[in-house]
PDB file of C-alpha atoms in Angstrom:
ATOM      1  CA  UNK N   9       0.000   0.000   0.000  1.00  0.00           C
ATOM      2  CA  UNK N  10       2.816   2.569   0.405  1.00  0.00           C
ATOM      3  CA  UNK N  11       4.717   4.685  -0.064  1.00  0.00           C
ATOM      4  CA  UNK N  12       2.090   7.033  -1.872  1.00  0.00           C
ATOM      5  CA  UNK N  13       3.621   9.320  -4.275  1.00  0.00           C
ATOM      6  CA  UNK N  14       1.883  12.892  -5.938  1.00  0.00           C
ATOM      7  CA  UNK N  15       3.946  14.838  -8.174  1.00  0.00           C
ATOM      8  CA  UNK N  16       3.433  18.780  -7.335  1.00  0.00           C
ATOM      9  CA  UNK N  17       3.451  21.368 -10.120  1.00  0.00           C
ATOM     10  CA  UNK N  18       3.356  24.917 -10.466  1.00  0.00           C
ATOM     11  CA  UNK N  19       3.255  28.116 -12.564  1.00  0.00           C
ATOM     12  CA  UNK N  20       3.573  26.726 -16.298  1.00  0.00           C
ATOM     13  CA  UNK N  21       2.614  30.036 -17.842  1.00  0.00           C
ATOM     14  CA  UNK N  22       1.704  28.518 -21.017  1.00  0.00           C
ATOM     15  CA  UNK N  23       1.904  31.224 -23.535  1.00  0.00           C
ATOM     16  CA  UNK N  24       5.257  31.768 -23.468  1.00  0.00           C
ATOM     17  CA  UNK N  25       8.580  30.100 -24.765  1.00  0.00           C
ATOM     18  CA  UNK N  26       7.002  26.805 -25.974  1.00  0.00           C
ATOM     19  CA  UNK N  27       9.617  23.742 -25.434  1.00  0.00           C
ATOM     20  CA  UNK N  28       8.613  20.264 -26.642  1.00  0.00           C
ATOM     21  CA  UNK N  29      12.163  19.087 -25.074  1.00  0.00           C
ATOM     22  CA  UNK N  30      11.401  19.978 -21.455  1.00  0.00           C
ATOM     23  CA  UNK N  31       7.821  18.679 -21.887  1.00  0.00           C
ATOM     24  CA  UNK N  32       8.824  15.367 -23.498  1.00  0.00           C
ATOM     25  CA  UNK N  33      11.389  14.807 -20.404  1.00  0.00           C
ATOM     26  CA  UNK N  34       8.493  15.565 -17.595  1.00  0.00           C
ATOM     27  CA  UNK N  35       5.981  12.939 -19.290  1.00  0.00           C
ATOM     28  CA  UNK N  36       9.634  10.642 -19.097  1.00  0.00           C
ATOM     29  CA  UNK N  37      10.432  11.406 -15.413  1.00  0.00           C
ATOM     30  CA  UNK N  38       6.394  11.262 -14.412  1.00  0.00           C
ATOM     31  CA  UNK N  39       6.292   7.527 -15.676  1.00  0.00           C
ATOM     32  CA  UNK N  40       9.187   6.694 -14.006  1.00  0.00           C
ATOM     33  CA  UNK N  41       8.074   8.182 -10.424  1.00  0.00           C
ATOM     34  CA  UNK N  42       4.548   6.381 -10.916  1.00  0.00           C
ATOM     35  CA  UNK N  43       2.506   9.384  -8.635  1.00  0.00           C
ATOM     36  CA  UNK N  44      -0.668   8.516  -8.112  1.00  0.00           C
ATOM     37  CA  UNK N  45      -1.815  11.778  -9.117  1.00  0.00           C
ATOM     38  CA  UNK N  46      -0.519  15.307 -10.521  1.00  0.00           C
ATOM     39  CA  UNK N  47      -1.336  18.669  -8.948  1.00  0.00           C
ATOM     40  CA  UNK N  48      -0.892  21.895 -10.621  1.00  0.00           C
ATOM     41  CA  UNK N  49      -0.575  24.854  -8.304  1.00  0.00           C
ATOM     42  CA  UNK N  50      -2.004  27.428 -10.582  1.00  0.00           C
ATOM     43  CA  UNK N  51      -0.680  30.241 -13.140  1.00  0.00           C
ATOM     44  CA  UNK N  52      -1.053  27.413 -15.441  1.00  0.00           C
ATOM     45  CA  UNK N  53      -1.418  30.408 -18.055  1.00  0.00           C
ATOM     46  CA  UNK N  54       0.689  33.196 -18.794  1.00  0.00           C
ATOM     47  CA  UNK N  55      -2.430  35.814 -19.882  1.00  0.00           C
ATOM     48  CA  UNK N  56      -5.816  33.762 -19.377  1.00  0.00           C
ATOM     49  CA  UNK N  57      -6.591  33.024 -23.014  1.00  0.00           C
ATOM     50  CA  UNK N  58      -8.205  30.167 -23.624  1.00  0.00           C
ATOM     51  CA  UNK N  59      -5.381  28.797 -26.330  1.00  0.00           C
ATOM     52  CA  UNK N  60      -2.923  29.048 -23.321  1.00  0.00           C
ATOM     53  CA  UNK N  61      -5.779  27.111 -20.934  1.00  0.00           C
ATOM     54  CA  UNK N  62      -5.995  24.285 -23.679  1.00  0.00           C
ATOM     55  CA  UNK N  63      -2.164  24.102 -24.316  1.00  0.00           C
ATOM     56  CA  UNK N  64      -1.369  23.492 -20.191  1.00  0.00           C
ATOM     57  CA  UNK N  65      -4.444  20.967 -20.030  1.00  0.00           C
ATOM     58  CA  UNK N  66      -2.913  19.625 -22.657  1.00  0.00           C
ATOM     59  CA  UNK N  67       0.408  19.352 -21.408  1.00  0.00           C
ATOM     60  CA  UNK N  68      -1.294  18.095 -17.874  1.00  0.00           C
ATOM     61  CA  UNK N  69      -3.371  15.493 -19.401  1.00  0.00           C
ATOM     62  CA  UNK N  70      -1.189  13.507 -21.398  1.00  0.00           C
ATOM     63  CA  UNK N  71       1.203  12.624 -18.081  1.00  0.00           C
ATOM     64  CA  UNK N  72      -1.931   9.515 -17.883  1.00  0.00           C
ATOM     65  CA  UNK N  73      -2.487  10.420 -13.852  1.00  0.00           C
ATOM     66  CA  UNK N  74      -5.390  11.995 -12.128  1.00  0.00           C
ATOM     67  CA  UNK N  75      -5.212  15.817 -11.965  1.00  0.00           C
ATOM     68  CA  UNK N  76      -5.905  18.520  -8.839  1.00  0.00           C
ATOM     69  CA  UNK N  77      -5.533  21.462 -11.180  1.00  0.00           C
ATOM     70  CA  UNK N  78      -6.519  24.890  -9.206  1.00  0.00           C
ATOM     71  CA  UNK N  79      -6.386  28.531 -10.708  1.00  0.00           C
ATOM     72  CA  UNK N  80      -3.472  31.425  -9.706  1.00  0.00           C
ATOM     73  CA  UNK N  81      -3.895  35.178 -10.513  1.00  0.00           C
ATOM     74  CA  UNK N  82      -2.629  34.756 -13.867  1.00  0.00           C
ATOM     75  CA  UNK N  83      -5.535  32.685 -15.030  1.00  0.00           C
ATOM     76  CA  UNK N  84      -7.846  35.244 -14.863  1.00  0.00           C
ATOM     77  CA  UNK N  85      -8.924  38.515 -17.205  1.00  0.00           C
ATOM     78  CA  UNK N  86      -6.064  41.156 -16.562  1.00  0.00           C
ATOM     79  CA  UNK N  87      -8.006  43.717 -16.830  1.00  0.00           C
ATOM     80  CA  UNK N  88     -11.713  44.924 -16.053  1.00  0.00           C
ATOM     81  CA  UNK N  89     -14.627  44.480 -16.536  1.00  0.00           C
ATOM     82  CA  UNK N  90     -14.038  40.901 -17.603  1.00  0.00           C
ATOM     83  CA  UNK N  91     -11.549  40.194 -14.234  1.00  0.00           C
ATOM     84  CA  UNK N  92     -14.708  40.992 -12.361  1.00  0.00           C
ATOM     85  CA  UNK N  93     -17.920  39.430 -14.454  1.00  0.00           C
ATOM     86  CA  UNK N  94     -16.195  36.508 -15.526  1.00  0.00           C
ATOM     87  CA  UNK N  95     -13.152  35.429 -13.433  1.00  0.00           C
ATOM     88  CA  UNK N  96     -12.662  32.101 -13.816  1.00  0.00           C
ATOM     89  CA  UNK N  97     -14.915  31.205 -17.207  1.00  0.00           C
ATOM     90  CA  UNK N  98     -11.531  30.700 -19.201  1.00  0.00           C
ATOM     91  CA  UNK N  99     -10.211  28.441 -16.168  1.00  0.00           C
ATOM     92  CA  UNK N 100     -13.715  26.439 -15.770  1.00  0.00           C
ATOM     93  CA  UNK N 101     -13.989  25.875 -19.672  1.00  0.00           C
ATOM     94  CA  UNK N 102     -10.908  23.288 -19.706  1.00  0.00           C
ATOM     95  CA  UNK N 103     -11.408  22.251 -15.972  1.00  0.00           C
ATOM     96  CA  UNK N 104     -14.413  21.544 -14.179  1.00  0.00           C
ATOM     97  CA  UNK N 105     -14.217  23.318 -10.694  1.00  0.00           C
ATOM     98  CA  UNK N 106     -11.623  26.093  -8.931  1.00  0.00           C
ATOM     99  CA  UNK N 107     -12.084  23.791  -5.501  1.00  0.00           C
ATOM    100  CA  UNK N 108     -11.392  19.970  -6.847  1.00  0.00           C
ATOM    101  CA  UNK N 109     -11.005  17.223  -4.565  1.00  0.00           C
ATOM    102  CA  UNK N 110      -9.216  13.487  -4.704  1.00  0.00           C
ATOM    103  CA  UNK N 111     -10.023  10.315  -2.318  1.00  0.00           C
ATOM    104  CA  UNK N 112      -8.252   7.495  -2.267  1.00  0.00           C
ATOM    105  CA  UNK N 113      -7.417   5.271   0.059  1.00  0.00           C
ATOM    106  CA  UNK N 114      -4.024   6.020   0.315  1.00  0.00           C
ATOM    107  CA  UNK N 115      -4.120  10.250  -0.019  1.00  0.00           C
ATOM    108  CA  UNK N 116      -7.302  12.955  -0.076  1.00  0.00           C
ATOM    109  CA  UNK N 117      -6.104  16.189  -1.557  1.00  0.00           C
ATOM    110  CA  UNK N 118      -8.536  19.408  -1.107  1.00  0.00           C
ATOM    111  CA  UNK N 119      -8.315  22.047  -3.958  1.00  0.00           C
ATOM    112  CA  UNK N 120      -8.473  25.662  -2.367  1.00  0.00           C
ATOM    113  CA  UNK N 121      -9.072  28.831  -4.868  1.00  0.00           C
ATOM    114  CA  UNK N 122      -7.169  31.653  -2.988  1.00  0.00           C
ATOM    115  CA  UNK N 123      -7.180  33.749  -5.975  1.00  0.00           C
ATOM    116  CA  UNK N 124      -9.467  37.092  -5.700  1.00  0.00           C
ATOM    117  CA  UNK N 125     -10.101  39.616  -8.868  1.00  0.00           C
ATOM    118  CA  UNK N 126      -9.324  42.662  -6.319  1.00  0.00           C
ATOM    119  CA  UNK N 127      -5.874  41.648  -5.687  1.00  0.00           C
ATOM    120  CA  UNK N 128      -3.403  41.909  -8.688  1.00  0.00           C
ATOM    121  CA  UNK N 129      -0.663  39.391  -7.118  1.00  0.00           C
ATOM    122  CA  UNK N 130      -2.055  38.571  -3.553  1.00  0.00           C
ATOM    123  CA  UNK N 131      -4.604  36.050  -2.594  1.00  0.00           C
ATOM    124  CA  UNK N 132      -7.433  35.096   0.457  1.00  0.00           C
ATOM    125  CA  UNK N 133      -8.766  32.094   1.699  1.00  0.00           C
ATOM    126  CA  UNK N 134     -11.879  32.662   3.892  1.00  0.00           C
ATOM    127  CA  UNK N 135     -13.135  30.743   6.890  1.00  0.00           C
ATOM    128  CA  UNK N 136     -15.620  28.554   4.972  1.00  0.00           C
ATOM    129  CA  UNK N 137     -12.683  26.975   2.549  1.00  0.00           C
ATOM    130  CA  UNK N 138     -10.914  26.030   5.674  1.00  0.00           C
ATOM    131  CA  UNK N 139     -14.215  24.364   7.232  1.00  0.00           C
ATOM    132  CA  UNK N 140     -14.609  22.565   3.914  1.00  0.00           C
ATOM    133  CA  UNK N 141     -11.282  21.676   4.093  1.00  0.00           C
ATOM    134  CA  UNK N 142     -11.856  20.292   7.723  1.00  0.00           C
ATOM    135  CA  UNK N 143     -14.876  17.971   6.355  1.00  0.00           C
ATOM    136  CA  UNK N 144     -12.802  16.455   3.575  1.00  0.00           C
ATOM    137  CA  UNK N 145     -10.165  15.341   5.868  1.00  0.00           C
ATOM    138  CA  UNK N 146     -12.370  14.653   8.729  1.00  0.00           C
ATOM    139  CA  UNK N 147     -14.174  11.608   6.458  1.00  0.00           C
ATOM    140  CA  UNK N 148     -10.383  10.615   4.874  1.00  0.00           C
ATOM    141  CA  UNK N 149      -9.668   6.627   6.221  1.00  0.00           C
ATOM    142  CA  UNK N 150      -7.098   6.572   8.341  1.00  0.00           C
ATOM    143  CA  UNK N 151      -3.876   6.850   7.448  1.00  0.00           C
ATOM    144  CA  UNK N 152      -4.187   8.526   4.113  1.00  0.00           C
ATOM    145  CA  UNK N 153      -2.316  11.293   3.195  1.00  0.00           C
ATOM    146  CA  UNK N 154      -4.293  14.662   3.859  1.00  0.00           C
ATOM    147  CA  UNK N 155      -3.114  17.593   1.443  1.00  0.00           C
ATOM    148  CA  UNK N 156      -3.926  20.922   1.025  1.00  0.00           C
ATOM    149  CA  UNK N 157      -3.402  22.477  -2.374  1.00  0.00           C
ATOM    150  CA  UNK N 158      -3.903  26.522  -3.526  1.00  0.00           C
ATOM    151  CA  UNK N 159      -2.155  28.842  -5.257  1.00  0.00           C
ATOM    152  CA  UNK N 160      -0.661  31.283  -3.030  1.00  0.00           C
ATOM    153  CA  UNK N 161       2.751  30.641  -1.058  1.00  0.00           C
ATOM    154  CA  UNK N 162       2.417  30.984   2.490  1.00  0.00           C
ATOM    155  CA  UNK N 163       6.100  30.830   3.320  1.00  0.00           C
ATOM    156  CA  UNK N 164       8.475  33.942   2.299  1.00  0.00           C
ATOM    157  CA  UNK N 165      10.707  33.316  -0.726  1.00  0.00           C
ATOM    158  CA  UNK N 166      14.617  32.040  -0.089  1.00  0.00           C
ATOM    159  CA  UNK N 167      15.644  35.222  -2.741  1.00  0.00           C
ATOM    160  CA  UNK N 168      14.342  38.715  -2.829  1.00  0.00           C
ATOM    161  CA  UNK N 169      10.558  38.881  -4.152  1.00  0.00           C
ATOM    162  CA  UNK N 170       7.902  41.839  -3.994  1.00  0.00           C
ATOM    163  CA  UNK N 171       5.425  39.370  -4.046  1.00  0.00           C
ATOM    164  CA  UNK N 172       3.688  38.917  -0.285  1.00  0.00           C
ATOM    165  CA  UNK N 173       2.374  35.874   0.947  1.00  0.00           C
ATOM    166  CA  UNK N 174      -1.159  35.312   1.077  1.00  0.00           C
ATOM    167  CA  UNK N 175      -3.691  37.693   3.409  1.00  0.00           C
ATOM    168  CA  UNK N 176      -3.844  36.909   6.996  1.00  0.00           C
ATOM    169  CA  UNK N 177      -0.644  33.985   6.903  1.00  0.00           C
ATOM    170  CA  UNK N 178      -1.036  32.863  10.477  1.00  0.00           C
ATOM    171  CA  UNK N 179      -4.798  32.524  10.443  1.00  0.00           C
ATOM    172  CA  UNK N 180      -5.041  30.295   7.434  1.00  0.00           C
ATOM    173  CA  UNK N 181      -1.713  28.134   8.202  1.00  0.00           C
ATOM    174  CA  UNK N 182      -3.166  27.250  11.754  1.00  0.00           C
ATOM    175  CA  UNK N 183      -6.650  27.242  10.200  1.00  0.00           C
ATOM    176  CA  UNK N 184      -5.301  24.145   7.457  1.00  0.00           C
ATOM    177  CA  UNK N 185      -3.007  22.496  10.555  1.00  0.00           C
ATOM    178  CA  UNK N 186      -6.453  22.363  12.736  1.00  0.00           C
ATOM    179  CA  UNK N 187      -8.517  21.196   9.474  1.00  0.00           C
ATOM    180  CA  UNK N 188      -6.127  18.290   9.722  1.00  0.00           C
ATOM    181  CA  UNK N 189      -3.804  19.012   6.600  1.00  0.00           C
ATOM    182  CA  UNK N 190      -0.277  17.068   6.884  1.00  0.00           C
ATOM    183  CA  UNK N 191       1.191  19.136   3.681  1.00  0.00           C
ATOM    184  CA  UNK N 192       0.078  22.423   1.934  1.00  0.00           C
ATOM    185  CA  UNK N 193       0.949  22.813  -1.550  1.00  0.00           C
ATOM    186  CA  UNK N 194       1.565  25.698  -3.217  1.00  0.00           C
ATOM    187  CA  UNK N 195       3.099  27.952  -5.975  1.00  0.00           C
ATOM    188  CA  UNK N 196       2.780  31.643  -7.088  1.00  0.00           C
ATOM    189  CA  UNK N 197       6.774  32.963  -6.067  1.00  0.00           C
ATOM    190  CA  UNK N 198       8.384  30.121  -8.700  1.00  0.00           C
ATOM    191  CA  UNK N 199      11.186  29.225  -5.856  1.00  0.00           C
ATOM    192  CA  UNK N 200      11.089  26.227  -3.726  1.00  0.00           C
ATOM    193  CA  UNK N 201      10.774  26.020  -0.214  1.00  0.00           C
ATOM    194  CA  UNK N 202       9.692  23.454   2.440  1.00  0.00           C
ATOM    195  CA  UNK N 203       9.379  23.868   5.964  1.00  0.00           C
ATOM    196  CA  UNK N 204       7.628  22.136   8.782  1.00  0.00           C
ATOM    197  CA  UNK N 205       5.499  23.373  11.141  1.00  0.00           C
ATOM    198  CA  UNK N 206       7.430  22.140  14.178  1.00  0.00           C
ATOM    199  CA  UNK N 207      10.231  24.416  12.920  1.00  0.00           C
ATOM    200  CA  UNK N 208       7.941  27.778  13.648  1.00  0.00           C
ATOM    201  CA  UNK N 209       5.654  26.713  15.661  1.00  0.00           C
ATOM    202  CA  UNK N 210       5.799  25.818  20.171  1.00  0.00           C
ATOM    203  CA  UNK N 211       4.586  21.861  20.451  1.00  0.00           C
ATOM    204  CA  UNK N 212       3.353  21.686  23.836  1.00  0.00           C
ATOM    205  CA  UNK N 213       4.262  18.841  26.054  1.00  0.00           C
ATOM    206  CA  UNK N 214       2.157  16.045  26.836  1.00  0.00           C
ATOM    207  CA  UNK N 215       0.659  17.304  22.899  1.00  0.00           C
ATOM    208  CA  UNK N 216       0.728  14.356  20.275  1.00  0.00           C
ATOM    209  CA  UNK N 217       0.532  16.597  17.171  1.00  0.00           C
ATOM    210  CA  UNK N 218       0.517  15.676  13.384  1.00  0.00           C
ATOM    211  CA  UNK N 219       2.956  17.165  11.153  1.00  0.00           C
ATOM    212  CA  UNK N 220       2.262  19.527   8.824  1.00  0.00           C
ATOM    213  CA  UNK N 221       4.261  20.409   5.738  1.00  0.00           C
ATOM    214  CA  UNK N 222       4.359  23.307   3.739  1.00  0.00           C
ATOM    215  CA  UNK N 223       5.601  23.089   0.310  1.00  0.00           C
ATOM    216  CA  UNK N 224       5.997  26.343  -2.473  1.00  0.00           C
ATOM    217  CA  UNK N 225       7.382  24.636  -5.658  1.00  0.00           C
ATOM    218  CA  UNK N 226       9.564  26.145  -8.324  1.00  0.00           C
ATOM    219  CA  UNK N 227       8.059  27.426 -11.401  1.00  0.00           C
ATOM    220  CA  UNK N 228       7.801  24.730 -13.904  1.00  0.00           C
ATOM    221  CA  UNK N 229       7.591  27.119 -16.848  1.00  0.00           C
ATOM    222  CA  UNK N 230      10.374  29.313 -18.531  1.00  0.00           C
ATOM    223  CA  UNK N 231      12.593  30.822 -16.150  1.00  0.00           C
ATOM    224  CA  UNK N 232      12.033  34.715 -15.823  1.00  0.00           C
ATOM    225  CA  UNK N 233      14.933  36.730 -16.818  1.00  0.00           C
ATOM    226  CA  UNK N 234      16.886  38.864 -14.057  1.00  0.00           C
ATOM    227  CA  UNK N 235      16.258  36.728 -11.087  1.00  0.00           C
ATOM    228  CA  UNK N 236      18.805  35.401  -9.870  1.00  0.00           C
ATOM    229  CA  UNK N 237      19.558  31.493 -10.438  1.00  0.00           C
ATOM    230  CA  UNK N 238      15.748  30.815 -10.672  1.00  0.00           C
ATOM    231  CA  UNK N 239      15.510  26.931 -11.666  1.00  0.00           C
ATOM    232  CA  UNK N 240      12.628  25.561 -13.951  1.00  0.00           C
ATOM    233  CA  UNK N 241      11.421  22.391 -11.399  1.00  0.00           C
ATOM    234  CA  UNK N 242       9.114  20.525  -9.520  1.00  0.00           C
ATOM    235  CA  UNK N 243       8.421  18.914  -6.595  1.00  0.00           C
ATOM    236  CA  UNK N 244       7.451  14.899  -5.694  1.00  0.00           C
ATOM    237  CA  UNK N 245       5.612  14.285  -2.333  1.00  0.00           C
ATOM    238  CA  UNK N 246       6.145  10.518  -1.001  1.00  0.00           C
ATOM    239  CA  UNK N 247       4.223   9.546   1.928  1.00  0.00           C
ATOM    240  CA  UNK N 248       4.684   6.247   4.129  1.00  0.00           C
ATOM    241  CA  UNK N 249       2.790   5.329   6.919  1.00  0.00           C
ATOM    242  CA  UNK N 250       4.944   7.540   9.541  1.00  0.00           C
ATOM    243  CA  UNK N 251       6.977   9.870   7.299  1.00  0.00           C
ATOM    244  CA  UNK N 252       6.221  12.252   4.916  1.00  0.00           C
ATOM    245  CA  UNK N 253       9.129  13.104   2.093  1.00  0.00           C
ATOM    246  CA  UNK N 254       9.850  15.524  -0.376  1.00  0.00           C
ATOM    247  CA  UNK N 255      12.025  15.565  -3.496  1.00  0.00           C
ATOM    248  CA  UNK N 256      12.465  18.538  -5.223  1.00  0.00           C
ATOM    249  CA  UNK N 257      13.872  18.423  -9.034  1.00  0.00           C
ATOM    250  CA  UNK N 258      15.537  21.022 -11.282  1.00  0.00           C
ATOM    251  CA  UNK N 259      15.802  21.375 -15.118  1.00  0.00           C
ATOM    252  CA  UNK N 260      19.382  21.187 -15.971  1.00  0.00           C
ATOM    253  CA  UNK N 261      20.070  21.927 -19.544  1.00  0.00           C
ATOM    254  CA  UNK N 262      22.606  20.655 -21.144  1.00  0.00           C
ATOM    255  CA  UNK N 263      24.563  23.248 -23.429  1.00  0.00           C
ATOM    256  CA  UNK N 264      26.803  21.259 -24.896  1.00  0.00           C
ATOM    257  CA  UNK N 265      24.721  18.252 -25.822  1.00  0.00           C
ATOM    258  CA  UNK N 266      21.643  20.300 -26.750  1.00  0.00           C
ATOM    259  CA  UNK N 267      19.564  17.927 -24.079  1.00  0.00           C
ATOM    260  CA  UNK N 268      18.649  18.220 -20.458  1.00  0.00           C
ATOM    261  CA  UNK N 269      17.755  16.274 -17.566  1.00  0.00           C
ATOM    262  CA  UNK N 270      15.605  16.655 -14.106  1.00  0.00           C
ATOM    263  CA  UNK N 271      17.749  16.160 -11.461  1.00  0.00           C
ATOM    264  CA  UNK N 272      16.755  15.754  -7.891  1.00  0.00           C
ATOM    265  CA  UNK N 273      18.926  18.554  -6.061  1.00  0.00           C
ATOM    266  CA  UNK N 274      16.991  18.119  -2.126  1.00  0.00           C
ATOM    267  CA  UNK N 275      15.729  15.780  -0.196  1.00  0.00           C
ATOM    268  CA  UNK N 276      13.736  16.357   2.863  1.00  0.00           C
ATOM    269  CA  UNK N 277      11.962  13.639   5.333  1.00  0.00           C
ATOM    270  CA  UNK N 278       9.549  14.355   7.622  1.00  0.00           C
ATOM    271  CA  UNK N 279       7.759  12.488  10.753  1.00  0.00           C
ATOM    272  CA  UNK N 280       4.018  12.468  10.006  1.00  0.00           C
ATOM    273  CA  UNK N 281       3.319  12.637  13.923  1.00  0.00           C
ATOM    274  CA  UNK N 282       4.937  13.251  17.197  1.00  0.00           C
ATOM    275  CA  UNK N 283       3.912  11.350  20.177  1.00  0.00           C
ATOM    276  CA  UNK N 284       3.685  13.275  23.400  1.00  0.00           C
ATOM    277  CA  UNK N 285       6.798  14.683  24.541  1.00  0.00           C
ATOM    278  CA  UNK N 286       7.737  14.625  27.940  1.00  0.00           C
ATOM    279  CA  UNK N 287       9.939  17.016  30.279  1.00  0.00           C
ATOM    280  CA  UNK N 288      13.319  16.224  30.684  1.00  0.00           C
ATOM    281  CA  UNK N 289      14.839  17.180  33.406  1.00  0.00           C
ATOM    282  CA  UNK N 290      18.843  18.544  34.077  1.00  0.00           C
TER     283      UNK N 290
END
């Protein structure tokens, strides 16, 4: 039954610099990692038209694995009055919902849309996503995987960004650790980052708690120019009964050769629960 794996993608921004290499080497790696599903983190276009939409869905569909696919800021109108009167009708005419869900019996992944027309770059999730979010993974079987998915980061970006994290951070992190989520999954800032929650966060004594991992993956479109290093990737989540891992992989080209490869350049491994811990004395 495990481990359980689900390869994490963000920010393709098709509509830009189209590369059949890159995209030929993902479907490679994606059969030879087996996930049981894909999800895409959103800014799957790079300006909302509906030949970008088609192109990532596309691109998304023929890796042969069930999709979580929610929306980021760029797949919505730019500008007015379409951002506001129809938001997400370019999004919800290749995919079927902004909020999708997955149940298995091995991982349940809840789709949150943290996107909102007033904010340019920022995002929002309100109180009665995270409630939903609780009822998914309240009725998950034990021990399946419980994952969180939107677009907006909710960790601050290793390099220099402008970009925020999403509205109210604290509320919603502790709002999706309550709900039950053992690793959030998102995108929007193209550079990877994983932390755990016991790393910012007091565990009380006597407290069995549940681990909670929060994941922003790299851009897996074209590189923007003038940032410094920034690495065309992805991320693969592997979960066993007690320990949650995950793998992040870069695009290396190859200069030389005219080829590339993903190559895994970190490694992280989790607990998926603490039992209580106890005082020890001097």
């Amino acid at each position: 039954m495990w481990p359980v794996r689900v390869l994490h993608v963000s920010d393709l921004h098709a509509g830009t610099v189209e590369e059949p290499e890159v995209e030929d080497a993902l479907r490679t790696l994606t059969a030879e990692l087996e996930p049981e599903l894909v999800v895409a983190s959103g800014d799957l276009t790079h300006r909302n038209h509906d030949a970008q939409h088609e192109r990532a869905a596309r691109l998304l569909r023929s890796l042969d694995r069930p999709l979580v696919v929610v929306p980021g800021n760029h797949d919505i109108p730019m500008l007015p009055p379409g951002r506001f009167t129809s938001t997400f009708a370019a999004f919800l005419r290749v995919w079927p919902e902004t909020e999708p869900e997955y149940r298995s019996e091995r991982v349940v992944v809840c789709g949150l849309n943290s996107v909102r027309p007033w904010k340019q770059q920022g995002g929002a999730i309100r109180r009665w996503q995270i409630e939903r979010a609780a009822g998914i993974f309240r009725e998950a079987p034990e021990p399946a995987l419980r994952i969180a998915v939107l677009h907006h980061h909710l960790l601050g970006a290793p390099w220099r960004t402008a970009k925020r994290t999403i509205a109210n951070r604290s509320s919603v992190l502790g709002g999706l650790v309550d709900a039950g989520a053992e690793v959030i999954l998102s995108g929007h800032v193209h550079q990877s980052t994983v932390e755990e929650r016991r790393e910012f966060e007091v565990v009380r004594l006597g407290e069995r708690i549940h681990g909670a991992v929060v994941v922003t993956a790299p851009g897996l479109g074209q590189p923007r120019p003038k940032r410094r290093g920034e690495a065309r990737g992805l991320n693969l989540i592997e979960a066993a009964e007690r320990t949650v891992r995950v793998v992040t992989y870069a695009w290396t080209p190859d200069e030389h050769e005219g080829e590339g490869a993903w190559l895994a350049i970190a490694d992280r491994r989790y607990p998926r629960g603490i039992e209580p811990l106890e005082r020890i004395d001097p």
